[in-house]
């Protein structure tokens, strides 16, 4: 929801031009890419589950603040959200591969297919919700989604390294 509607949110809430909103989106996506690069080695060092926990639940306070922030703090918060949330990407993939050794291709295909497929369906549903309410309402609602990360407690124990 954040990456799909960020440009529209900035235009609607702060009156930014399309070009300016796109620059903010670029900064968010750059932070997300950096988070992905940092998350892999971090998962190797401290373990996959702590990175997953930190990534999912760690963004919750920042996401909850986002709908109430001015433009400066919105940009700062989305940088932190991008860095933290994306840090689990490689940890989740490797964690799943460790749970199913010998099935690396299947796990990777399922991970990418499911993740991007659900992201597309979620974006469509959020777009429909925004059409019936407002983009601001959608951002206030999705701010609570990181709290669902508590289900990470149900993750099975990974293989010992």
PDB file of C-alpha atoms in Angstrom:
ATOM      1  CA  UNK A   1       0.000   0.000   0.000  1.00  0.00           C
ATOM      2  CA  UNK A   2       2.768   2.418   0.840  1.00  0.00           C
ATOM      3  CA  UNK A   3       4.673   2.090  -2.428  1.00  0.00           C
ATOM      4  CA  UNK A   4       1.572   1.753  -4.622  1.00  0.00           C
ATOM      5  CA  UNK A   5      -0.178   4.885  -3.392  1.00  0.00           C
ATOM      6  CA  UNK A   6       2.634   7.019  -1.974  1.00  0.00           C
ATOM      7  CA  UNK A   7       2.691   9.416  -4.928  1.00  0.00           C
ATOM      8  CA  UNK A   8      -1.076   9.928  -4.762  1.00  0.00           C
ATOM      9  CA  UNK A   9      -0.940  10.349  -0.990  1.00  0.00           C
ATOM     10  CA  UNK A  10       1.700  13.080  -1.240  1.00  0.00           C
ATOM     11  CA  UNK A  11      -0.197  14.882  -3.980  1.00  0.00           C
ATOM     12  CA  UNK A  12      -3.493  14.670  -2.098  1.00  0.00           C
ATOM     13  CA  UNK A  13      -2.249  15.483   1.396  1.00  0.00           C
ATOM     14  CA  UNK A  14       0.526  17.990   0.700  1.00  0.00           C
ATOM     15  CA  UNK A  15      -0.365  19.325  -2.755  1.00  0.00           C
ATOM     16  CA  UNK A  16       2.936  18.229  -4.304  1.00  0.00           C
ATOM     17  CA  UNK A  17       3.447  18.167  -8.037  1.00  0.00           C
ATOM     18  CA  UNK A  18       3.677  14.776  -9.706  1.00  0.00           C
ATOM     19  CA  UNK A  19       7.413  15.270 -10.251  1.00  0.00           C
ATOM     20  CA  UNK A  20       8.078  16.160  -6.619  1.00  0.00           C
ATOM     21  CA  UNK A  21       5.989  13.236  -5.374  1.00  0.00           C
ATOM     22  CA  UNK A  22       7.926  10.914  -7.685  1.00  0.00           C
ATOM     23  CA  UNK A  23      11.216  12.126  -6.173  1.00  0.00           C
ATOM     24  CA  UNK A  24       9.856  11.238  -2.721  1.00  0.00           C
ATOM     25  CA  UNK A  25       8.826   7.816  -4.056  1.00  0.00           C
ATOM     26  CA  UNK A  26      12.348   7.328  -5.428  1.00  0.00           C
ATOM     27  CA  UNK A  27      13.837   8.139  -2.009  1.00  0.00           C
ATOM     28  CA  UNK A  28      11.493   5.613  -0.362  1.00  0.00           C
ATOM     29  CA  UNK A  29      12.347   2.915  -2.909  1.00  0.00           C
ATOM     30  CA  UNK A  30      16.062   3.633  -2.555  1.00  0.00           C
ATOM     31  CA  UNK A  31      15.756   3.203   1.211  1.00  0.00           C
ATOM     32  CA  UNK A  32      13.907  -0.071   0.585  1.00  0.00           C
ATOM     33  CA  UNK A  33      16.703  -1.312  -1.669  1.00  0.00           C
ATOM     34  CA  UNK A  34      19.311  -0.400   0.941  1.00  0.00           C
ATOM     35  CA  UNK A  35      17.275  -2.188   3.610  1.00  0.00           C
ATOM     36  CA  UNK A  36      17.251  -5.327   1.489  1.00  0.00           C
ATOM     37  CA  UNK A  37      21.031  -5.170   1.077  1.00  0.00           C
ATOM     38  CA  UNK A  38      21.592  -4.668   4.817  1.00  0.00           C
ATOM     39  CA  UNK A  39      19.086  -7.324   5.883  1.00  0.00           C
ATOM     40  CA  UNK A  40      20.922 -10.273   4.331  1.00  0.00           C
ATOM     41  CA  UNK A  41      24.218  -9.899   6.198  1.00  0.00           C
ATOM     42  CA  UNK A  42      22.328  -8.885   9.333  1.00  0.00           C
ATOM     43  CA  UNK A  43      20.324 -12.114   9.153  1.00  0.00           C
ATOM     44  CA  UNK A  44      23.551 -14.074   8.777  1.00  0.00           C
ATOM     45  CA  UNK A  45      25.006 -12.359  11.837  1.00  0.00           C
ATOM     46  CA  UNK A  46      22.102 -12.313  14.322  1.00  0.00           C
ATOM     47  CA  UNK A  47      19.733 -14.888  12.865  1.00  0.00           C
ATOM     48  CA  UNK A  48      16.789 -14.826  10.500  1.00  0.00           C
ATOM     49  CA  UNK A  49      13.941 -14.737  13.012  1.00  0.00           C
ATOM     50  CA  UNK A  50      15.199 -11.654  14.875  1.00  0.00           C
ATOM     51  CA  UNK A  51      15.539  -9.805  11.560  1.00  0.00           C
ATOM     52  CA  UNK A  52      12.019 -10.856  10.556  1.00  0.00           C
ATOM     53  CA  UNK A  53      10.615  -9.767  13.925  1.00  0.00           C
ATOM     54  CA  UNK A  54      12.457  -6.457  13.830  1.00  0.00           C
ATOM     55  CA  UNK A  55      11.466  -5.788  10.244  1.00  0.00           C
ATOM     56  CA  UNK A  56       7.766  -6.439  10.632  1.00  0.00           C
ATOM     57  CA  UNK A  57       7.081  -5.121  14.103  1.00  0.00           C
ATOM     58  CA  UNK A  58       9.821  -2.489  13.991  1.00  0.00           C
ATOM     59  CA  UNK A  59       7.983  -0.441  11.390  1.00  0.00           C
ATOM     60  CA  UNK A  60       4.739  -0.345  13.393  1.00  0.00           C
ATOM     61  CA  UNK A  61       5.439   2.834  15.384  1.00  0.00           C
ATOM     62  CA  UNK A  62       6.674   4.649  12.279  1.00  0.00           C
ATOM     63  CA  UNK A  63       3.686   3.506  10.207  1.00  0.00           C
ATOM     64  CA  UNK A  64       1.286   4.600  12.933  1.00  0.00           C
ATOM     65  CA  UNK A  65       2.886   8.073  12.991  1.00  0.00           C
ATOM     66  CA  UNK A  66       2.922   8.468   9.201  1.00  0.00           C
ATOM     67  CA  UNK A  67      -0.679   9.655   8.626  1.00  0.00           C
ATOM     68  CA  UNK A  68      -0.213  12.390  11.242  1.00  0.00           C
ATOM     69  CA  UNK A  69       3.136  13.769  10.045  1.00  0.00           C
ATOM     70  CA  UNK A  70       3.957  16.877   8.044  1.00  0.00           C
ATOM     71  CA  UNK A  71       5.845  16.572   4.738  1.00  0.00           C
ATOM     72  CA  UNK A  72       9.323  16.599   6.291  1.00  0.00           C
ATOM     73  CA  UNK A  73       8.459  13.890   8.821  1.00  0.00           C
ATOM     74  CA  UNK A  74       6.507  11.893   6.235  1.00  0.00           C
ATOM     75  CA  UNK A  75       9.672  11.716   4.133  1.00  0.00           C
ATOM     76  CA  UNK A  76      11.834  10.844   7.148  1.00  0.00           C
ATOM     77  CA  UNK A  77       9.379   8.201   8.341  1.00  0.00           C
ATOM     78  CA  UNK A  78       9.101   6.568   4.915  1.00  0.00           C
ATOM     79  CA  UNK A  79      12.887   6.350   4.700  1.00  0.00           C
ATOM     80  CA  UNK A  80      12.978   4.506   8.037  1.00  0.00           C
ATOM     81  CA  UNK A  81       9.998   2.346   7.035  1.00  0.00           C
ATOM     82  CA  UNK A  82      11.687   1.420   3.746  1.00  0.00           C
ATOM     83  CA  UNK A  83      14.989   0.551   5.428  1.00  0.00           C
ATOM     84  CA  UNK A  84      13.469  -1.478   8.255  1.00  0.00           C
ATOM     85  CA  UNK A  85      10.639  -3.246   6.442  1.00  0.00           C
ATOM     86  CA  UNK A  86      12.751  -4.337   3.478  1.00  0.00           C
ATOM     87  CA  UNK A  87      15.499  -5.715   5.679  1.00  0.00           C
ATOM     88  CA  UNK A  88      13.524  -8.936   6.129  1.00  0.00           C
ATOM     89  CA  UNK A  89      13.207  -9.709   2.427  1.00  0.00           C
ATOM     90  CA  UNK A  90      16.322 -11.855   2.111  1.00  0.00           C
ATOM     91  CA  UNK A  91      15.960 -13.220   5.653  1.00  0.00           C
ATOM     92  CA  UNK A  92      12.453 -14.512   4.895  1.00  0.00           C
ATOM     93  CA  UNK A  93      13.563 -16.132   1.656  1.00  0.00           C
ATOM     94  CA  UNK A  94      16.593 -17.853   3.191  1.00  0.00           C
ATOM     95  CA  UNK A  95      14.571 -18.858   6.267  1.00  0.00           C
ATOM     96  CA  UNK A  96      12.005 -20.572   4.041  1.00  0.00           C
ATOM     97  CA  UNK A  97      14.759 -22.279   2.059  1.00  0.00           C
ATOM     98  CA  UNK A  98      16.316 -23.570   5.285  1.00  0.00           C
ATOM     99  CA  UNK A  99      12.960 -25.030   6.327  1.00  0.00           C
ATOM    100  CA  UNK A 100      12.727 -26.925   3.030  1.00  0.00           C
ATOM    101  CA  UNK A 101      16.279 -27.961   2.086  1.00  0.00           C
ATOM    102  CA  UNK A 102      16.618 -29.295  -1.419  1.00  0.00           C
ATOM    103  CA  UNK A 103      13.584 -27.292  -2.555  1.00  0.00           C
ATOM    104  CA  UNK A 104      15.302 -23.959  -3.195  1.00  0.00           C
ATOM    105  CA  UNK A 105      13.695 -23.361  -6.595  1.00  0.00           C
ATOM    106  CA  UNK A 106      10.208 -24.233  -5.402  1.00  0.00           C
ATOM    107  CA  UNK A 107      10.517 -22.097  -2.270  1.00  0.00           C
ATOM    108  CA  UNK A 108      11.877 -19.141  -4.233  1.00  0.00           C
ATOM    109  CA  UNK A 109       9.144 -19.423  -6.853  1.00  0.00           C
ATOM    110  CA  UNK A 110       6.430 -19.669  -4.233  1.00  0.00           C
ATOM    111  CA  UNK A 111       7.893 -16.795  -2.238  1.00  0.00           C
ATOM    112  CA  UNK A 112       8.144 -14.417  -5.166  1.00  0.00           C
ATOM    113  CA  UNK A 113       4.909 -15.542  -6.787  1.00  0.00           C
ATOM    114  CA  UNK A 114       2.907 -15.389  -3.581  1.00  0.00           C
ATOM    115  CA  UNK A 115       4.467 -12.168  -2.318  1.00  0.00           C
ATOM    116  CA  UNK A 116       4.044 -10.218  -5.532  1.00  0.00           C
ATOM    117  CA  UNK A 117       0.671 -11.783  -6.326  1.00  0.00           C
ATOM    118  CA  UNK A 118      -0.724 -10.884  -2.921  1.00  0.00           C
ATOM    119  CA  UNK A 119       0.815  -7.422  -3.229  1.00  0.00           C
ATOM    120  CA  UNK A 120      -1.002  -6.898  -6.510  1.00  0.00           C
ATOM    121  CA  UNK A 121      -4.305  -8.095  -5.090  1.00  0.00           C
ATOM    122  CA  UNK A 122      -3.802  -5.957  -2.004  1.00  0.00           C
ATOM    123  CA  UNK A 123      -3.058  -2.887  -4.113  1.00  0.00           C
ATOM    124  CA  UNK A 124      -6.228  -3.455  -6.131  1.00  0.00           C
ATOM    125  CA  UNK A 125      -8.301  -3.832  -2.957  1.00  0.00           C
ATOM    126  CA  UNK A 126      -6.744  -0.726  -1.416  1.00  0.00           C
ATOM    127  CA  UNK A 127      -7.370   1.199  -4.643  1.00  0.00           C
ATOM    128  CA  UNK A 128     -11.022   0.214  -4.515  1.00  0.00           C
ATOM    129  CA  UNK A 129     -11.171   1.271  -0.869  1.00  0.00           C
ATOM    130  CA  UNK A 130      -9.529   4.615  -1.741  1.00  0.00           C
ATOM    131  CA  UNK A 131     -12.081   5.157  -4.504  1.00  0.00           C
ATOM    132  CA  UNK A 132     -14.913   4.661  -2.015  1.00  0.00           C
ATOM    133  CA  UNK A 133     -13.333   6.621   0.855  1.00  0.00           C
ATOM    134  CA  UNK A 134     -10.106   8.599   0.416  1.00  0.00           C
ATOM    135  CA  UNK A 135      -6.393   8.011   0.078  1.00  0.00           C
ATOM    136  CA  UNK A 136      -5.956   9.497   3.546  1.00  0.00           C
ATOM    137  CA  UNK A 137      -8.371   6.910   4.973  1.00  0.00           C
ATOM    138  CA  UNK A 138      -6.393   4.120   3.309  1.00  0.00           C
ATOM    139  CA  UNK A 139      -3.135   5.405   4.806  1.00  0.00           C
ATOM    140  CA  UNK A 140      -4.700   5.608   8.247  1.00  0.00           C
ATOM    141  CA  UNK A 141      -5.994   2.034   7.884  1.00  0.00           C
ATOM    142  CA  UNK A 142      -2.799   0.447   6.543  1.00  0.00           C
ATOM    143  CA  UNK A 143      -0.799   2.052   9.340  1.00  0.00           C
ATOM    144  CA  UNK A 144      -2.089  -0.756  11.564  1.00  0.00           C
ATOM    145  CA  UNK A 145      -1.086  -3.604   9.236  1.00  0.00           C
ATOM    146  CA  UNK A 146       2.463  -4.010  10.631  1.00  0.00           C
ATOM    147  CA  UNK A 147       0.871  -4.982  13.948  1.00  0.00           C
ATOM    148  CA  UNK A 148      -0.206  -8.200  12.221  1.00  0.00           C
ATOM    149  CA  UNK A 149       3.488  -9.094  12.348  1.00  0.00           C
ATOM    150  CA  UNK A 150       2.805 -10.616  15.747  1.00  0.00           C
ATOM    151  CA  UNK A 151       1.957 -13.808  13.842  1.00  0.00           C
ATOM    152  CA  UNK A 152       5.727 -14.173  13.337  1.00  0.00           C
ATOM    153  CA  UNK A 153       5.579 -15.851  16.754  1.00  0.00           C
ATOM    154  CA  UNK A 154       4.101 -18.833  14.918  1.00  0.00           C
ATOM    155  CA  UNK A 155       7.186 -19.303  12.734  1.00  0.00           C
ATOM    156  CA  UNK A 156       8.704 -22.764  13.183  1.00  0.00           C
ATOM    157  CA  UNK A 157      12.177 -23.161  14.589  1.00  0.00           C
ATOM    158  CA  UNK A 158      14.779 -22.899  11.845  1.00  0.00           C
ATOM    159  CA  UNK A 159      17.633 -25.311  11.287  1.00  0.00           C
ATOM    160  CA  UNK A 160      20.672 -24.838  13.481  1.00  0.00           C
ATOM    161  CA  UNK A 161      23.602 -23.195  11.768  1.00  0.00           C
TER     162      UNK A 161
END
